[in-house]
Amino acid sequence: MTSPASAYADFALDAAHDLPEDLDQALLIGRVWLGAPANGPAVVVVRRGEVFDITAAVPTVSDLLERPDRVALAREADGPSLGPVADLLARSGQAGQPRLLAPCDLQPVKAAGVTFAVSLLERLIEEQAGGDASQAETIRARLHELIGTDLSQLVPGSEQAMRLKAELQARGQWSQYLEVGIGPDAEVFSKTPPMASVGSGAWIGLHPVSEWNNPEPEIVLAVTSRGEIAGAALGNDVNLRDIEGRSALLLTKAKDNNGSCAIGPFIRLIDEHYTLDDVRHADVSLRIDGTDGFVIDGVSHMAEISRDPADLVRQTCGTHHQYPDGFMLFLGTMFSPTQDRAGPGTGFTHREGDVVRIGSPRLGALVNRVARSDQIAPWTFGVRALYANLRERGL
């Protein structure tokens, strides 16, 4: 997370489109950067459309989510009003105004990969193309002919999936991506460290060496240290297809760069109005508007996920691995844009200036603009800076 105004892109967020459709019922937790005298982040709650600073009650979002009474606390905690959330969004990024940040802080960010059939196919293409986008269409057609089945109907680890695995191994066509796509064990990797994620309205970053990349629109779970699913947000797991395609061992280089993880606009707490079943049946939209007039607009469906969100949480934490501050978990992308941008067979890749909007009716929208990771504001405000700031504020 960075504090300078240069961390924020040159467009306004729009409350009419970027907040949950049932805002009056939604219990939203977030973080904003406050100017003087705080000069630091505040934990905020949105109740019936109004934003309250509750940092005096819970200095971090991690502290709030760890509370067994988090829902009651979020509804009742005292704190100064920051005004209507619509006004906060409209002013976010303007000089001297509170700025929307990623709604997580001390939690490491984990991500599940290859949890949808379409993402499995695209990972296979990346692997076989070796990072060369020009080969993608030819490989895509060959894979459809080879596999000869609808992978979305396979239950990972099932007897049917294991029969397909044995058949592909016999043909010499097995892949590390098929292993995590239809095998019993999910791919869960470390996306980015605590405090590194950016929020809605910020620039997102592409490593300057990448020439084939894309957004990955996802739902992100907020999970406590006890493995409880406390809430959900939207996320963009910015991905460098050419880097990962060269070697899966370059996953960190492909996934973890300055501004490559966006989460927001808020965490919606699980309560009587919003449950895990709402996550399971959510629709997630992606729109990309380029400065060159290029547009992608599509919708995907969480109902098509191959692994249940609760199972992904169990595979991430438990007796085998603990997260004392909780964690954020990307559930996997449902949408891999393949629309040609620069000519037939070129596929999709970002261009600087693209505006990416990831939305879901009951979570709102996460909106970011694309730039190079070495040209956006550097990440300078980490955990030590957070605690120093809280000490200075008597929190």
XYZ file of C-alpha atoms in Angstrom:
395
model
C 0.000 0.000 0.000
C 1.253 3.488 -0.799
C 0.114 6.829 0.513
C 1.036 9.354 -2.229
C -1.700 10.698 -4.477
C 0.223 9.276 -7.440
C -0.944 5.841 -6.296
C -4.416 6.763 -7.537
C -5.468 6.754 -11.173
C -6.984 9.721 -12.976
C -10.650 8.736 -12.935
C -13.501 8.978 -10.451
C -15.218 6.029 -8.848
C -18.966 5.930 -9.391
C -21.193 5.072 -6.453
C -24.119 4.284 -8.745
C -22.201 1.349 -10.232
C -19.447 0.576 -7.729
C -21.426 -0.169 -4.550
C -23.583 -3.218 -3.691
C -27.091 -3.102 -5.117
C -28.476 -3.784 -1.614
C -26.325 -1.155 0.097
C -28.863 -0.513 2.843
C -28.486 -4.124 4.038
C -24.785 -4.599 3.320
C -22.311 -4.480 6.214
C -19.063 -3.341 4.606
C -15.588 -3.155 6.138
C -12.780 -1.214 4.504
C -9.766 0.994 4.900
C -9.171 4.581 3.882
C -6.089 6.766 4.005
C -6.676 9.871 6.128
C -4.735 13.105 5.884
C -3.552 15.237 8.800
C -3.518 14.762 11.687
C -3.747 10.967 11.231
C -1.622 10.706 8.079
C -2.368 7.012 7.972
C -4.966 4.312 7.394
C -8.292 4.051 9.171
C -10.548 1.031 9.587
C -14.026 2.000 8.429
C -17.459 0.414 8.386
C -20.269 1.319 5.999
C -23.644 1.158 7.713
C -26.757 2.066 5.717
C -24.643 3.966 3.261
C -22.672 6.042 5.792
C -18.957 5.598 6.534
C -17.707 5.508 10.127
C -14.094 5.482 11.305
C -13.888 2.729 13.950
C -10.078 2.600 14.249
C -10.266 3.494 17.948
C -12.216 0.274 18.554
C -10.245 -1.982 16.191
C -6.898 -0.645 14.901
C -6.664 -3.168 12.041
C -9.084 -5.072 9.851
C -7.374 -8.253 11.007
C -8.283 -7.383 14.613
C -11.902 -6.824 13.620
C -12.261 -10.065 11.680
C -10.689 -12.073 14.511
C -13.414 -10.970 16.908
C -16.161 -13.591 17.399
C -18.576 -10.659 17.712
C -17.297 -8.937 14.551
C -20.777 -8.445 13.052
C -22.192 -6.895 16.228
C -19.062 -4.780 16.667
C -19.203 -3.515 13.087
C -22.845 -2.551 13.588
C -22.413 -0.862 16.951
C -18.847 0.499 17.262
C -18.659 4.230 17.863
C -16.574 6.438 15.646
C -16.673 9.699 13.740
C -18.673 9.803 10.529
C -16.769 10.320 7.273
C -20.003 11.039 5.438
C -21.923 9.139 2.751
C -19.994 6.342 1.084
C -21.041 7.727 -2.301
C -19.155 10.937 -1.517
C -16.113 8.969 -0.332
C -15.941 7.124 -3.642
C -16.433 10.288 -5.680
C -13.600 12.093 -3.854
C -11.200 9.157 -3.406
C -7.811 10.037 -4.857
C -8.384 13.785 -4.865
C -5.820 15.895 -3.046
C -6.556 16.225 0.657
C -9.469 13.757 0.580
C -9.760 10.307 2.221
C -8.606 7.648 -0.239
C -9.955 4.141 -0.560
C -7.383 1.416 0.191
C -7.438 -2.369 -0.081
C -9.760 -3.555 2.721
C -7.211 -5.969 4.238
C -4.033 -5.215 6.150
C -2.111 -7.810 8.233
C -3.445 -10.812 6.310
C -1.181 -12.522 3.752
C -2.912 -12.944 0.407
C -3.236 -16.478 -0.947
C -4.712 -17.510 -4.285
C -6.239 -20.688 -5.662
C -5.464 -21.461 -9.289
C -7.067 -23.605 -11.978
C -10.442 -23.828 -10.238
C -12.496 -23.298 -13.413
C -12.404 -25.297 -16.645
C -11.673 -22.230 -18.760
C -8.680 -21.268 -16.614
C -7.375 -24.853 -16.788
C -7.479 -24.751 -20.577
C -5.701 -21.400 -20.679
C -2.955 -22.597 -18.315
C -2.366 -25.596 -20.584
C -2.096 -23.219 -23.529
C 0.415 -21.022 -21.712
C 2.497 -24.064 -20.815
C 2.567 -25.490 -24.339
C 3.099 -22.069 -25.948
C 6.093 -21.407 -23.707
C 4.878 -17.833 -23.276
C 4.444 -17.155 -27.017
C 0.966 -15.633 -27.521
C 1.036 -16.217 -31.283
C 0.728 -19.985 -30.750
C -2.321 -19.820 -28.498
C -5.112 -20.379 -31.036
C -3.455 -23.390 -32.652
C -2.793 -25.003 -29.278
C -6.341 -24.235 -28.086
C -7.844 -26.125 -31.029
C -5.478 -29.076 -30.544
C -6.329 -29.349 -26.847
C -10.064 -29.346 -27.513
C -9.565 -32.245 -29.913
C -7.215 -34.135 -27.590
C -9.145 -33.902 -24.320
C -12.505 -34.573 -25.934
C -14.515 -33.924 -22.760
C -16.130 -31.041 -20.937
C -13.708 -30.454 -18.084
C -16.282 -28.335 -16.269
C -18.271 -31.515 -15.569
C -15.365 -33.263 -13.846
C -15.190 -33.328 -10.056
C -11.512 -32.985 -9.064
C -10.181 -36.188 -7.537
C -13.221 -38.223 -8.642
C -13.002 -41.668 -10.239
C -13.896 -40.160 -13.631
C -11.179 -37.518 -13.287
C -8.604 -40.136 -12.361
C -9.553 -42.225 -15.418
C -8.955 -39.193 -17.633
C -5.635 -38.612 -15.878
C -4.540 -42.198 -16.565
C -5.561 -41.892 -20.221
C -3.656 -38.644 -20.738
C -0.602 -40.025 -18.961
C -0.664 -43.032 -21.288
C -0.657 -40.632 -24.243
C 2.216 -38.635 -22.749
C -0.035 -35.580 -22.426
C -0.202 -35.133 -18.659
C 0.490 -31.642 -17.286
C 1.165 -29.992 -13.949
C -1.937 -27.859 -14.592
C -4.132 -30.892 -15.150
C -2.789 -32.282 -11.879
C -4.147 -29.334 -9.885
C -7.159 -28.842 -12.154
C -8.693 -32.318 -11.874
C -6.540 -34.018 -9.232
C -7.382 -34.160 -5.505
C -5.058 -31.331 -4.420
C -5.827 -27.678 -5.183
C -3.204 -25.200 -6.261
C -2.919 -22.557 -3.539
C -0.030 -20.126 -3.861
C 1.125 -16.962 -2.112
C -0.063 -14.000 -4.152
C 1.372 -11.098 -2.216
C 2.513 -10.171 1.319
C 0.464 -8.272 3.896
C -0.083 -4.572 3.116
C 0.977 -4.892 -0.550
C -2.494 -4.954 -2.122
C -4.007 -1.840 -3.707
C -7.627 -0.755 -3.539
C -10.276 0.444 -5.935
C -9.251 3.541 -7.840
C -5.525 2.772 -7.716
C -3.107 1.971 -10.515
C -2.352 -1.718 -11.030
C 1.066 -2.766 -12.301
C 2.484 -4.971 -15.046
C 6.114 -6.066 -14.899
C 7.901 -4.127 -17.671
C 9.254 -7.297 -19.338
C 5.777 -8.764 -19.930
C 4.185 -8.666 -23.384
C 1.285 -11.110 -22.767
C -0.826 -10.492 -19.683
C -4.387 -10.154 -18.468
C -6.622 -9.362 -15.500
C -8.045 -12.228 -13.472
C -11.402 -11.241 -11.949
C -12.111 -13.204 -8.804
C -14.005 -13.287 -5.541
C -11.704 -13.063 -2.530
C -12.610 -14.548 0.844
C -11.590 -12.959 4.131
C -10.729 -15.869 6.437
C -9.914 -15.770 10.152
C -7.055 -17.535 11.927
C -9.579 -20.213 12.898
C -10.482 -20.904 9.287
C -13.849 -19.123 9.492
C -15.032 -17.390 6.331
C -15.797 -13.900 7.639
C -16.527 -12.024 4.425
C -15.911 -11.565 0.727
C -14.552 -8.937 -1.639
C -13.609 -8.635 -5.290
C -10.067 -9.089 -6.538
C -7.849 -8.750 -9.590
C -5.054 -11.333 -9.612
C -3.060 -9.530 -12.307
C -1.312 -12.231 -14.331
C 1.683 -12.305 -16.691
C 0.900 -15.139 -19.099
C 4.222 -15.066 -20.921
C 6.263 -15.279 -17.720
C 4.305 -18.169 -16.195
C 4.152 -19.873 -19.586
C 7.948 -19.995 -19.791
C 8.088 -21.927 -16.506
C 5.725 -22.540 -13.605
C 8.748 -21.910 -11.367
C 8.452 -18.246 -12.406
C 5.030 -18.017 -10.780
C 6.165 -15.445 -8.215
C 7.639 -13.239 -10.952
C 4.387 -13.588 -12.882
C 2.106 -12.897 -9.934
C 3.774 -10.708 -7.305
C 4.822 -7.275 -8.535
C 4.197 -3.690 -7.515
C 0.456 -3.091 -7.863
C -0.283 -6.590 -9.159
C -2.886 -7.414 -6.492
C -6.053 -5.329 -6.215
C -8.814 -6.039 -3.680
C -11.970 -4.090 -2.951
C -13.906 -1.986 -2.818
C -14.843 -3.343 0.637
C -15.095 -6.648 2.484
C -18.746 -7.558 2.853
C -19.208 -9.354 6.156
C -21.052 -12.660 6.246
C -24.301 -12.117 8.153
C -28.005 -12.885 7.841
C -28.197 -10.813 4.649
C -25.128 -12.260 2.906
C -23.957 -15.865 3.202
C -21.444 -18.248 1.694
C -24.198 -19.504 -0.605
C -24.420 -15.993 -2.042
C -20.713 -16.306 -2.865
C -21.266 -19.723 -4.434
C -23.953 -18.364 -6.760
C -22.507 -14.941 -7.537
C -22.093 -13.544 -11.028
C -18.837 -11.697 -11.670
C -18.462 -9.243 -14.545
C -15.332 -7.969 -16.241
C -15.100 -4.893 -18.448
C -11.906 -3.545 -19.974
C -11.878 -0.133 -21.659
C -8.703 0.720 -23.549
C -7.513 4.150 -24.573
C -7.395 2.672 -28.107
C -11.170 2.113 -28.084
C -10.826 -1.631 -27.385
C -13.571 -3.036 -25.148
C -14.131 -6.421 -23.505
C -17.357 -6.972 -21.602
C -18.378 -10.340 -20.138
C -19.935 -12.160 -17.187
C -18.886 -15.377 -15.467
C -20.591 -17.519 -12.856
C -19.245 -18.814 -9.565
C -21.611 -21.795 -9.860
C -19.139 -23.200 -12.425
C -16.264 -23.460 -9.924
C -14.822 -26.972 -9.715
C -13.867 -26.796 -6.023
C -16.159 -25.484 -3.310
C -14.890 -22.314 -1.591
C -15.046 -24.003 1.817
C -12.875 -26.859 0.509
C -10.300 -24.353 -0.782
C -10.180 -22.791 2.684
C -9.659 -26.231 4.272
C -6.840 -26.998 1.843
C -5.190 -23.677 2.726
C -5.298 -23.740 6.526
C -5.721 -26.264 9.306
C -3.460 -28.460 11.375
C -1.010 -28.452 8.446
C -0.719 -24.632 8.230
C -1.835 -21.725 10.417
C -2.321 -18.023 9.699
C -2.359 -16.168 13.043
C -3.560 -12.904 11.448
C -6.036 -14.603 9.127
C -5.651 -14.520 5.357
C -7.304 -13.416 2.130
C -8.010 -16.147 -0.438
C -8.585 -15.568 -4.148
C -10.930 -18.321 -5.351
C -9.668 -18.526 -8.941
C -10.541 -16.790 -12.155
C -13.608 -17.562 -14.214
C -12.610 -15.430 -17.182
C -9.496 -15.485 -19.378
C -9.859 -12.902 -22.164
C -8.795 -14.309 -25.548
C -10.283 -11.678 -27.862
C -7.732 -10.546 -30.469
C -6.529 -7.006 -29.856
C -3.687 -6.285 -32.260
C -4.768 -8.496 -35.162
C -5.878 -12.073 -35.930
C -4.235 -14.676 -33.711
C -2.687 -12.150 -31.322
C -5.089 -12.773 -28.454
C -5.519 -10.308 -25.616
C -2.918 -8.397 -23.680
C -3.140 -5.216 -21.647
C -2.066 -1.828 -22.843
C -1.108 0.987 -20.527
C -4.125 3.083 -19.635
C -6.651 0.220 -19.713
C -9.424 0.644 -17.152
C -10.457 -2.691 -15.612
C -13.811 -2.975 -13.849
C -14.633 -6.171 -11.930
C -18.146 -6.202 -10.528
C -20.666 -8.355 -8.711
C -24.146 -7.080 -7.775
C -23.855 -7.658 -4.035
C -20.168 -6.749 -3.675
C -19.965 -3.633 -5.818
C -17.094 -3.055 -8.217
C -13.308 -2.962 -8.114
C -11.983 -0.439 -10.648
C -8.325 0.109 -11.547
C -6.190 1.548 -14.335
C -3.197 -0.290 -15.812
C 0.406 0.940 -15.905
C 3.891 -0.529 -15.598
C 4.846 -1.714 -12.135
C 8.090 0.294 -12.254
C 6.253 3.517 -13.118
C 3.512 3.603 -10.478
C 4.075 4.751 -6.896
C 6.359 2.326 -5.028
C 5.086 0.327 -2.080
C 6.547 2.036 0.975
C 3.995 1.626 3.792
C 4.328 -1.839 5.324
C 3.599 -3.474 8.674
C 6.313 -1.583 10.598
C 5.045 1.728 9.222
C 1.484 0.788 10.138
C 2.354 0.083 13.771
C 4.524 3.191 14.037
C 1.615 5.259 12.718
C -0.860 3.638 15.116
C 1.494 4.321 18.048
C 1.771 7.980 17.063
C -2.024 8.223 17.004
C -2.351 6.554 20.413
C -4.067 3.517 18.897
